[in-house]
Tab-separated table of C-alpha atoms in Angstrom:
chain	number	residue	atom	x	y	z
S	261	UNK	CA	-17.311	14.248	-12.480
S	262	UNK	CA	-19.596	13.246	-9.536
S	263	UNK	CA	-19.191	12.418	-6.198
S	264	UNK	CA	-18.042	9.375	-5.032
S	265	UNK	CA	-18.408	7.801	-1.544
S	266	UNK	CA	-15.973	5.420	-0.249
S	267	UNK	CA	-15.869	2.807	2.661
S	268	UNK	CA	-14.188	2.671	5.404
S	269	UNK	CA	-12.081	-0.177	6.571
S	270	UNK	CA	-12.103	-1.345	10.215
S	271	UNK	CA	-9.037	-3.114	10.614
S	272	UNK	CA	-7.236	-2.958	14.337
S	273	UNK	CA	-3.966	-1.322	13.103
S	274	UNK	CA	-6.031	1.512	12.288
S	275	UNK	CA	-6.262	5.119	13.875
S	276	UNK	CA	-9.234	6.607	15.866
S	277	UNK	CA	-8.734	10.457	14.809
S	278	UNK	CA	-7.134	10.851	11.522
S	279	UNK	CA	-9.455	9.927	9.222
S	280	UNK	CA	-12.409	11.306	11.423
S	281	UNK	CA	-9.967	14.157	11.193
S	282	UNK	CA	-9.798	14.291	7.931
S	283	UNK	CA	-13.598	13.862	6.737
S	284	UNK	CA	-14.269	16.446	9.520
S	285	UNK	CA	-16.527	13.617	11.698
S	286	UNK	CA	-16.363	13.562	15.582
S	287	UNK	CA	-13.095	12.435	17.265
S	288	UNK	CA	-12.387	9.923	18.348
S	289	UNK	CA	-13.870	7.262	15.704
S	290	UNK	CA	-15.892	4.926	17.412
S	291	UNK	CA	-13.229	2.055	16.679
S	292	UNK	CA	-10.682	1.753	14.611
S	293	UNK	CA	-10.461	2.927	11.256
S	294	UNK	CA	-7.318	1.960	9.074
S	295	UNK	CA	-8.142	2.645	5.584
S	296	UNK	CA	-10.680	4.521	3.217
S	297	UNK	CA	-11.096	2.685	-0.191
S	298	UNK	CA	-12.179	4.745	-3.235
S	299	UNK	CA	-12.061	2.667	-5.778
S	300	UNK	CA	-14.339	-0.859	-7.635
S	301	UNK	CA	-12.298	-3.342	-5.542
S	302	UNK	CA	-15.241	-6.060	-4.706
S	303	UNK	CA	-13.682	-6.195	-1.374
S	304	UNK	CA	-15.109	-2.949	-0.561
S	305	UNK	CA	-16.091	-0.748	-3.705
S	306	UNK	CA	-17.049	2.855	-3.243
S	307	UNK	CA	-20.837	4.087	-4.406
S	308	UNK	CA	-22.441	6.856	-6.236
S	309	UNK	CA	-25.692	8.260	-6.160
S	310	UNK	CA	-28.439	7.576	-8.515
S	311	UNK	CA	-31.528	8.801	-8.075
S	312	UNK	CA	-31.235	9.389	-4.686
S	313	UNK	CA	-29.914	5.923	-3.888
S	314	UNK	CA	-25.762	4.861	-3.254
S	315	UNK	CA	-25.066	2.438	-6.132
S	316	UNK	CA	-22.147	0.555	-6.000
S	317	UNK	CA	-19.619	1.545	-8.609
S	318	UNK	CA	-18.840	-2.222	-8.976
S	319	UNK	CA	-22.445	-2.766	-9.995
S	320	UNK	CA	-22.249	0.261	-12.300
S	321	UNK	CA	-18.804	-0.447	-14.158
S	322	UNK	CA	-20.090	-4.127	-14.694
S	323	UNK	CA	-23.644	-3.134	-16.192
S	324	UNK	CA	-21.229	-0.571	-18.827
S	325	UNK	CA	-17.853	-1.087	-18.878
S	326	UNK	CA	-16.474	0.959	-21.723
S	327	UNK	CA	-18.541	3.842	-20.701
S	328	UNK	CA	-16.946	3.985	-17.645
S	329	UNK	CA	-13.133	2.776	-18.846
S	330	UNK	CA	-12.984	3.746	-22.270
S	331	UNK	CA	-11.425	1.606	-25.229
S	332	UNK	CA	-8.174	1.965	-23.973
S	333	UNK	CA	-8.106	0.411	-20.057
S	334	UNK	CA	-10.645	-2.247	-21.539
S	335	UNK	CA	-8.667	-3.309	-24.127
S	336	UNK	CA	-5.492	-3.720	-21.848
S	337	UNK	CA	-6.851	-4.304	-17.937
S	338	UNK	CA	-10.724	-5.834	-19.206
S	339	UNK	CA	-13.651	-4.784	-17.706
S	340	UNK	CA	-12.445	-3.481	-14.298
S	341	UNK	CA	-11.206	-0.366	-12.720
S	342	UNK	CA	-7.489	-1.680	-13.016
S	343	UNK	CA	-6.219	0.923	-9.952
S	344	UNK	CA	-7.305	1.075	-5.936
S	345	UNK	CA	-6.707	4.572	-4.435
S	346	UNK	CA	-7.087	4.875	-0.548
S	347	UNK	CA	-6.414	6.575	2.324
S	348	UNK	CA	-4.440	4.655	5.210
S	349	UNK	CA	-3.910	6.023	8.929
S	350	UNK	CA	-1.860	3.131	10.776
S	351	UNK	CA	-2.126	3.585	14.266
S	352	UNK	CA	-0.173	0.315	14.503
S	353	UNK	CA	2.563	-1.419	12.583
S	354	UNK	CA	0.762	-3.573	9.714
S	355	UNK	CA	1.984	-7.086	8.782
S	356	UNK	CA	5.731	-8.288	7.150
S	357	UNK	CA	4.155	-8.460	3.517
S	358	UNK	CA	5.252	-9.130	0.004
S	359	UNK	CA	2.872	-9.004	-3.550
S	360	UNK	CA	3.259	-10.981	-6.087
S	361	UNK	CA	4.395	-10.072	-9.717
S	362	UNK	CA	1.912	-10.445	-12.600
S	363	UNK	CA	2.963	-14.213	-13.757
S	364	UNK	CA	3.105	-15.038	-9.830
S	365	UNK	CA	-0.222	-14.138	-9.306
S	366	UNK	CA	-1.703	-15.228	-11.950
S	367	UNK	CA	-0.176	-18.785	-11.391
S	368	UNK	CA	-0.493	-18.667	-7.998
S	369	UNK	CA	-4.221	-17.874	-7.923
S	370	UNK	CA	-4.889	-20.813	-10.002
S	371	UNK	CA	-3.271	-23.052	-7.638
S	372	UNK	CA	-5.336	-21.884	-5.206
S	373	UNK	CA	-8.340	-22.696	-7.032
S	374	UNK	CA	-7.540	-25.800	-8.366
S	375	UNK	CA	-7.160	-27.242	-4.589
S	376	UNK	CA	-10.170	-26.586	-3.328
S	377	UNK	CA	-9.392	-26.867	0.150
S	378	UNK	CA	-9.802	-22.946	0.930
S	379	UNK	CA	-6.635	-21.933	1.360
S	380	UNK	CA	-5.478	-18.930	-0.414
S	381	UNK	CA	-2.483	-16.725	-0.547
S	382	UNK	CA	-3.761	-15.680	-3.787
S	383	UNK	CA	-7.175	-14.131	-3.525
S	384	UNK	CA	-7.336	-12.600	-7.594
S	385	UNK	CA	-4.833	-12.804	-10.595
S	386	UNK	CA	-3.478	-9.664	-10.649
S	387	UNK	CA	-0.066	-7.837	-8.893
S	388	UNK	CA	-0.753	-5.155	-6.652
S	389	UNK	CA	2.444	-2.718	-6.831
S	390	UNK	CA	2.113	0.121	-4.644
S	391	UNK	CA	2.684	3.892	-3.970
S	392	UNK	CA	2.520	5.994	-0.745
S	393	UNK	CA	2.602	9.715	-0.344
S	394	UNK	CA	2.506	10.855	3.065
S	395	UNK	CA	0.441	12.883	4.553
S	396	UNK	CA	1.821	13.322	8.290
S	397	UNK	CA	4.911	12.221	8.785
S	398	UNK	CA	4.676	8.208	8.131
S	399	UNK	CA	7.482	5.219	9.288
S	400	UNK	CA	7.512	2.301	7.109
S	401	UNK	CA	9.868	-0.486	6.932
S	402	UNK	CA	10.699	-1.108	2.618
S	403	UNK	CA	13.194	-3.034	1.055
S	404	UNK	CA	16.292	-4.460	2.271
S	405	UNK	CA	19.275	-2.592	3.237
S	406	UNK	CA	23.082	-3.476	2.854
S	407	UNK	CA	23.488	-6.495	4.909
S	408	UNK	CA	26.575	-5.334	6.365
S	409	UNK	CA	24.822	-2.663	8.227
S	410	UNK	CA	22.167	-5.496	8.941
S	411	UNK	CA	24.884	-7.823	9.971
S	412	UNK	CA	26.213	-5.259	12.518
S	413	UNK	CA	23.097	-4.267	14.180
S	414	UNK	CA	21.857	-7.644	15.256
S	415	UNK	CA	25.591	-8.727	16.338
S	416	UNK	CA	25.596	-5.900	18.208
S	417	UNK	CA	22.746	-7.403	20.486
S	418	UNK	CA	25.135	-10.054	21.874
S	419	UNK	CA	22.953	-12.808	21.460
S	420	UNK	CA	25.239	-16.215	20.395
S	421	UNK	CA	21.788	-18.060	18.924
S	422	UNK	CA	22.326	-15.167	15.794
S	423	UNK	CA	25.438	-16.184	14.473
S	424	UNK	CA	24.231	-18.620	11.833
S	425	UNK	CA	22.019	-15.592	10.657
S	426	UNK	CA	25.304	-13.141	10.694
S	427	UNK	CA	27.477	-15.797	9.093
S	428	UNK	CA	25.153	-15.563	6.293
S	429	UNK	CA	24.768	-12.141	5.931
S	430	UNK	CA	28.289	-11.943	5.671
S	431	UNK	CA	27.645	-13.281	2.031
S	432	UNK	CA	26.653	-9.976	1.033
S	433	UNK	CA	23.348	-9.817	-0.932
S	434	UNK	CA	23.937	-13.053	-2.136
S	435	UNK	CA	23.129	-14.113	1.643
S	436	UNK	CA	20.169	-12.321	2.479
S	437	UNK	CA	17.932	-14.882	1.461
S	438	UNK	CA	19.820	-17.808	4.010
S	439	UNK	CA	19.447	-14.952	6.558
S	440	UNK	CA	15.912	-14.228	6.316
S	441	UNK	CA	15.069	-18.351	5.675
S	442	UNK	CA	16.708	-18.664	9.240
S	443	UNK	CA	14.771	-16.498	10.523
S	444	UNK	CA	11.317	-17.106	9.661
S	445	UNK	CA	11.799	-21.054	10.358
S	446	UNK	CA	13.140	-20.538	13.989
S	447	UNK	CA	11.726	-23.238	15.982
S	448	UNK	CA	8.646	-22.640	17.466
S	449	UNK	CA	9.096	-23.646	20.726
S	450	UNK	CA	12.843	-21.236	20.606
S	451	UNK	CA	11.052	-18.233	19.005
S	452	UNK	CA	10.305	-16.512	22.276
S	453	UNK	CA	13.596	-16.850	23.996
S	454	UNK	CA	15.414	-15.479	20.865
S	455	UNK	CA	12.846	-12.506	20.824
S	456	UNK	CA	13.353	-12.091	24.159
S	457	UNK	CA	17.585	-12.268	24.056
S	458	UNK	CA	17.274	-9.390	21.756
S	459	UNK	CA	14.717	-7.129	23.738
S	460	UNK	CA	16.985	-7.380	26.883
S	461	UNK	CA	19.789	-6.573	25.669
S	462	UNK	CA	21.515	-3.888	27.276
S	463	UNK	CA	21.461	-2.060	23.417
S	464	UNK	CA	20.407	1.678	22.869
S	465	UNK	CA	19.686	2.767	19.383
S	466	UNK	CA	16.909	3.290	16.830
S	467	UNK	CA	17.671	-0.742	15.864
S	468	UNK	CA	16.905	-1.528	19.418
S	469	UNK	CA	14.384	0.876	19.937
S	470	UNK	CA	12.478	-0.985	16.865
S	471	UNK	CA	12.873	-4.078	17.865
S	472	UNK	CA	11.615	-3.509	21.524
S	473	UNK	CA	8.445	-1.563	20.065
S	474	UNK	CA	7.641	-4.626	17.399
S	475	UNK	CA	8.476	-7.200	20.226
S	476	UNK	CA	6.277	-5.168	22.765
S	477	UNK	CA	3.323	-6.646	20.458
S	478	UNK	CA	4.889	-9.968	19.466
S	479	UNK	CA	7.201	-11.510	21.493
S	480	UNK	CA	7.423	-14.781	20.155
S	481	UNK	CA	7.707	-13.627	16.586
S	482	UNK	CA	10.811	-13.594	14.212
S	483	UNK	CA	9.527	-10.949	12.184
S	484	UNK	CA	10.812	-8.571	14.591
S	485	UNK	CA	14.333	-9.749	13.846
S	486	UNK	CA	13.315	-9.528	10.264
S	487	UNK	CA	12.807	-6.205	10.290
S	488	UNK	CA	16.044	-5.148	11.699
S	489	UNK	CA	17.353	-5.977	7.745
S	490	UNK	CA	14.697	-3.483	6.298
S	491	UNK	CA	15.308	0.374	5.772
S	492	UNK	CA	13.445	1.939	8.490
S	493	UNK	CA	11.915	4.937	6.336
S	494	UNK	CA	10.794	8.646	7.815
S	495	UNK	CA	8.712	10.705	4.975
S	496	UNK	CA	7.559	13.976	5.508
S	497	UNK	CA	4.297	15.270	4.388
S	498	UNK	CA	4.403	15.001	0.555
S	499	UNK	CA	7.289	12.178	0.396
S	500	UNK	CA	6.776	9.068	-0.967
S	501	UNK	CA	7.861	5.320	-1.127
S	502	UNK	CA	7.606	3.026	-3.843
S	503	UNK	CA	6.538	-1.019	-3.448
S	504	UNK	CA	7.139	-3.130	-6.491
S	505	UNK	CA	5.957	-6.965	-6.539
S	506	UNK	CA	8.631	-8.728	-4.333
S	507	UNK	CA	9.199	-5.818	-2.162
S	508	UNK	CA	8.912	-6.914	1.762
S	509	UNK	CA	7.397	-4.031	3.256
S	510	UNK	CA	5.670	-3.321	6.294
S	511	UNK	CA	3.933	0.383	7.338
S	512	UNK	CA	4.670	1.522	11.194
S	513	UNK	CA	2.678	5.002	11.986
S	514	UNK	CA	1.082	7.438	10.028
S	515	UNK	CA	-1.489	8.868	7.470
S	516	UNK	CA	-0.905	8.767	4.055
S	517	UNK	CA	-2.330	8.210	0.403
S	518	UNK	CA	-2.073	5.335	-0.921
S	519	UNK	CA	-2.675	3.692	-4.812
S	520	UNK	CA	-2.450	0.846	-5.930
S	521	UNK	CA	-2.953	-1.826	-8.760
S	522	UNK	CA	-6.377	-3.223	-7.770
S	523	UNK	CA	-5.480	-6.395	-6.397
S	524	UNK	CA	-5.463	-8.127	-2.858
S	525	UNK	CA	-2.751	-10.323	-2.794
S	526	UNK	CA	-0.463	-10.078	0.318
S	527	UNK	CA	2.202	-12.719	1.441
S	528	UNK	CA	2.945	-12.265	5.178
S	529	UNK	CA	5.812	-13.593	7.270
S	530	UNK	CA	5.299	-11.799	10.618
S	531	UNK	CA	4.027	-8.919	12.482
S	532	UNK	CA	0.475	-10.337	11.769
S	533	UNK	CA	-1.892	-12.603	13.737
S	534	UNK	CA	-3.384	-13.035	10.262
S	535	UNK	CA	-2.382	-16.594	7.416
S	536	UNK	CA	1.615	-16.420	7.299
S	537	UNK	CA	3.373	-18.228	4.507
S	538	UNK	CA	6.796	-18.012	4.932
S	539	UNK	CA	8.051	-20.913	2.220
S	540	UNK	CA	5.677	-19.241	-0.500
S	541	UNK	CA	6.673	-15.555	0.538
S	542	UNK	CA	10.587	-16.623	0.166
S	543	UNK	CA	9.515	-17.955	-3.220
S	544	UNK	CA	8.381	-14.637	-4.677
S	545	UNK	CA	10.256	-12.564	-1.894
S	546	UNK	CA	13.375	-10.338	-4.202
S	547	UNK	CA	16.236	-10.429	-2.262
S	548	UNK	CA	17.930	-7.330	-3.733
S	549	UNK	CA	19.584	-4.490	-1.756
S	550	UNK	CA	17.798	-1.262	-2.138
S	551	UNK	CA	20.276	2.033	-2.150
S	552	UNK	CA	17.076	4.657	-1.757
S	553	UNK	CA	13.183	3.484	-0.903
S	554	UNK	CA	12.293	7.238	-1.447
S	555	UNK	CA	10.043	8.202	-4.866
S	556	UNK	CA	10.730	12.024	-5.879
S	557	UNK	CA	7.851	14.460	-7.043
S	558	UNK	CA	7.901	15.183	-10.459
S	559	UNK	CA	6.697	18.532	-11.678
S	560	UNK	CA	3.864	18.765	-13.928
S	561	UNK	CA	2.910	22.092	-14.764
S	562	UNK	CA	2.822	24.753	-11.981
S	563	UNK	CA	0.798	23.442	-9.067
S	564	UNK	CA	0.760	19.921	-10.447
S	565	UNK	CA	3.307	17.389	-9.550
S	566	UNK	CA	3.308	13.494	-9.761
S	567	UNK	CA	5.183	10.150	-8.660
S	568	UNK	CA	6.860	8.393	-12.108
S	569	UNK	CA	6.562	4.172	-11.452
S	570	UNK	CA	7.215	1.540	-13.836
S	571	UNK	CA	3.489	0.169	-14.335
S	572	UNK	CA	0.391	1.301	-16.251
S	573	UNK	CA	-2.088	0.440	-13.806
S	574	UNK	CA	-2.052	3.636	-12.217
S	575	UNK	CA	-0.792	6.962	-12.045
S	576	UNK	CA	-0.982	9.895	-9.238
S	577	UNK	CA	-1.115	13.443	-9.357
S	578	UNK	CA	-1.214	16.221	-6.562
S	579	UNK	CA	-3.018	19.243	-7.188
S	580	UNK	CA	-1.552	22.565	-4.410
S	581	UNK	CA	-3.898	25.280	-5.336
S	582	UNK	CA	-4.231	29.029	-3.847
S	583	UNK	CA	-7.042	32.189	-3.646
S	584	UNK	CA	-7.269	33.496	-7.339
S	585	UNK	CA	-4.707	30.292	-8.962
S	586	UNK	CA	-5.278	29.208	-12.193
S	587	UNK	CA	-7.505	26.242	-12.680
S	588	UNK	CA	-4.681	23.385	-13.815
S	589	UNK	CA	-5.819	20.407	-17.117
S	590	UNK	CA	-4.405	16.877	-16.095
S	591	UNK	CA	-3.626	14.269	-18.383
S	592	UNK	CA	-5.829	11.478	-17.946
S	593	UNK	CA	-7.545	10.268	-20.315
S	594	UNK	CA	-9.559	7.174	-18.801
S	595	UNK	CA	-11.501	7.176	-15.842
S	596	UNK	CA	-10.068	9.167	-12.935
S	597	UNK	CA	-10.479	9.500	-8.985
S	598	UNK	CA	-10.110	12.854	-7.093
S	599	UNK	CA	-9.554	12.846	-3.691
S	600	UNK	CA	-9.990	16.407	-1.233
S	601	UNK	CA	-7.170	16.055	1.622
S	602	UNK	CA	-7.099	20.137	2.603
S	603	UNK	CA	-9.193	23.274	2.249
S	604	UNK	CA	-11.903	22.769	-1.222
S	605	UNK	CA	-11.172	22.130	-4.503
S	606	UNK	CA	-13.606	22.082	-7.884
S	607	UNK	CA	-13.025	18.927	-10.444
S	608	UNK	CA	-14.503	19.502	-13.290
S	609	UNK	CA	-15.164	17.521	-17.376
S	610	UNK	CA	-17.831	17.389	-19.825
S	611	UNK	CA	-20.391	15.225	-17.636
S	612	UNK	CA	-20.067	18.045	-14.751
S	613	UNK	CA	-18.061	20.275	-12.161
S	614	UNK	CA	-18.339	18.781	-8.183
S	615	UNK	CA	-16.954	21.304	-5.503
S	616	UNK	CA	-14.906	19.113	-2.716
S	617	UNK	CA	-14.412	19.527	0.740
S	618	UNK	CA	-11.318	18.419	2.681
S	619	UNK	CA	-11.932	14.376	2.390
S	620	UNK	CA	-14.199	14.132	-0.192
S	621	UNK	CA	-13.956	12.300	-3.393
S	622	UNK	CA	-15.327	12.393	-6.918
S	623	UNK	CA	-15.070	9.973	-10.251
S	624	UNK	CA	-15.070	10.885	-13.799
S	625	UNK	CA	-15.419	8.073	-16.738
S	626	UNK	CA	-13.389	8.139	-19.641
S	627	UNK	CA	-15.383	9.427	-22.175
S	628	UNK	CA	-16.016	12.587	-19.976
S	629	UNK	CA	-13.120	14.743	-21.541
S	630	UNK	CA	-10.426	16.705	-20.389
S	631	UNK	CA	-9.892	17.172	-16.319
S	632	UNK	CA	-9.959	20.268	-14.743
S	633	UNK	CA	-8.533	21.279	-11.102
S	634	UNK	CA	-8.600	24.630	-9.208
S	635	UNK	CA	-9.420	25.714	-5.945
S	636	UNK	CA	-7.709	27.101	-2.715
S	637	UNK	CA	-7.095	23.745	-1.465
S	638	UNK	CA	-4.984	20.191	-1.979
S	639	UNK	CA	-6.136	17.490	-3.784
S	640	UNK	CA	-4.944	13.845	-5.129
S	641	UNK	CA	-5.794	12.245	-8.561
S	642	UNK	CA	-5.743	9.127	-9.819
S	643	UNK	CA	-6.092	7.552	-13.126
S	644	UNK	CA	-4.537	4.998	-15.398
S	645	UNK	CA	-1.181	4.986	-16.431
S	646	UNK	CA	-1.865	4.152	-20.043
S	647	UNK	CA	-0.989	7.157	-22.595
């Protein structure tokens, strides 16, 4: 293992103390700081030292691939670090988004290319499924809920320009997809009155309340009617939420740590001044009802727990250790990422042991041997989900 330095993403949604907070810089940040990458995305790898200069681990994996992935992530992922684990403190709601399934983005990104005009939805060919674990306690909009309860929230606003939207959600799940069509292609020029119906309506509730916040920074944007279909989803510390492909989503406050397949891809419909797509997000969008967002922790071994998800791109283990607990092996085979988010923590292989403080990181390649954890302190890893 070895340490491994990761960027820092400046995007507006992000917060000004937490992950100052958590690296133990000054607070407030300077600006804005909304996510810390640790990972060999080329959109913002992380770097290691080498002779006392930070090389980028994109550079390095490139130059020596199967040193760094082993046999087994080469031969299924190819010469890349197939997983993206980060740390994201949203100050601010982030966009409506969707990501696309493996065949969608594949397909999709060649599209793209083939136009040659410069538009993209599809920036790479890969899916980019996603798991959260919270950190503080963390709001998040994910999946849709049973339209019925939908249905009766926004009729409760009063507001006659809804009813084509309610008629259709009284189709069940079969009519969630009229509902949100309707919504994201609202006239432009009607958008803001609608928005504004809603807002001042004489409504209390945690459906109004929502509404009013989202509206509060776009007013003229159908999203925020979108969002009233979505589970509105409270984790404590240490709960997570799984995001398959298809999956609209959309985080509201908090800090929490995030992996991912390592992929860019995002379809938004709202919430966003950034590209919105709504006819090729309803393409790929899943329209199915989800009974429970919510991803359990698994047990491990004592003082080892992880998240089970369907994919082998990635898989995430937390490490709680105590004064004078036993140092704990994890499973992981290929290359790995360890992440410091309380107190210290040693991770240690064959290449080397690295002692972490509270938001620090460190990287081991595959051919590096078993992992070891101990330590009075909490700490994330990540690997690939291959066994």
């Amino acid at each position: 293992m070895e340490q491994l330095y990761g960027p820092i993403r400046d995007y507006a949604w992000g917060s000004r103390s937490a992950l100052a907070a958590l690296q133990g810089r000054p607070v407030p940040s300077d600006g804005p700081e909304a996510e810390l990458w640790l990972g060999a995305h080329p959109g913002a790898p992380a770097r290691v030292d080498r002779d006392g200069t930070r090389v980028s681990l994109l550079d390095l994996l490139a130059a020596d691939p199967g040193h760094w992935l082993g046999a087994q992530v080469l031969d299924r992922f190819g010469p890349r670090l197939p997983f993206l684990l980060k740390v994201l403190a949203a100050e601010a709601p982030l966009s409506l988004q969707v990501h696309p399934d493996a065949e969608q983005a594949r397909i999709g990104y060649a599209a793209d290319r083939s136009r040659g005009d410069g538009h993209r939805n599809y920036v790479d060919p890969h899916h980019k499924p996603e798991l959260l674990v919270a950190l503080t306690p963390f709001e998040a909009l994910c999946g849709f809920r049973d339209p019925t309860v939908s249905a009766a929230a926004l009729a409760g606003f009063g507001v006659p320009a809804l009813a084509p939207v309610l008629a259709a959600l009284d189709d069940g799940a079969s009519g969630l997809r009229e509902a949100v069509r309707l919504l994201l292609e609202w006239p432009a020029a009607e958008r803001a009155g609608l928005v504004g119906a809603v807002v001042a309506a004489p409504v209390t509730g945690p459906d109004a309340a929502l509404v009013r916040d989202l509206a509060a920074r776009y007013p003229e944007d159908p999203g925020v009617l979108v969002a009233v279909l979505l589970h509105r989803v409270r984790l404590a510390p240490g709960e997570a939420i799984w995001m398959p492909a298809g999956n609209l989503h959309a985080y509201l406050r908090g800090t929490g740590v995030e992996l991912m397949a390592a992929s860019d891809n995002v379809l938004r419909c709202g919430l966003t001044p950034k590209h919105v797509d709504p006819v090729e997000l309803l393409r790929i969008l899943r329209f199915d009802v989800l009974d429970d967002p919510v991803v359990s922790a698994r047990p491990v071994v004592p003082g080892l727990v992880t998240w089970p998800v369907p994919v082998d791109d990635f898989v995430l283990y937390r490490f709680a250790g105590s004064a004078g607990s036993a140092a704990v092996p994890l499973p992981v085979p290929g290359p790995r990422v360890a992440l410091c988010v309380a107190g210290t923590v040693t991770v240690g292989d064959d290449a080397g042991r690295v002692t972490l403080r509270c938001g620090e990181a460190a990287i081991g390649t595959a051919g590096a041997g078993p992992l070891v954890v101990e330590g009075p302190g909490d700490a994330f890893v990540a690997a690939a989900g291959l066994r």
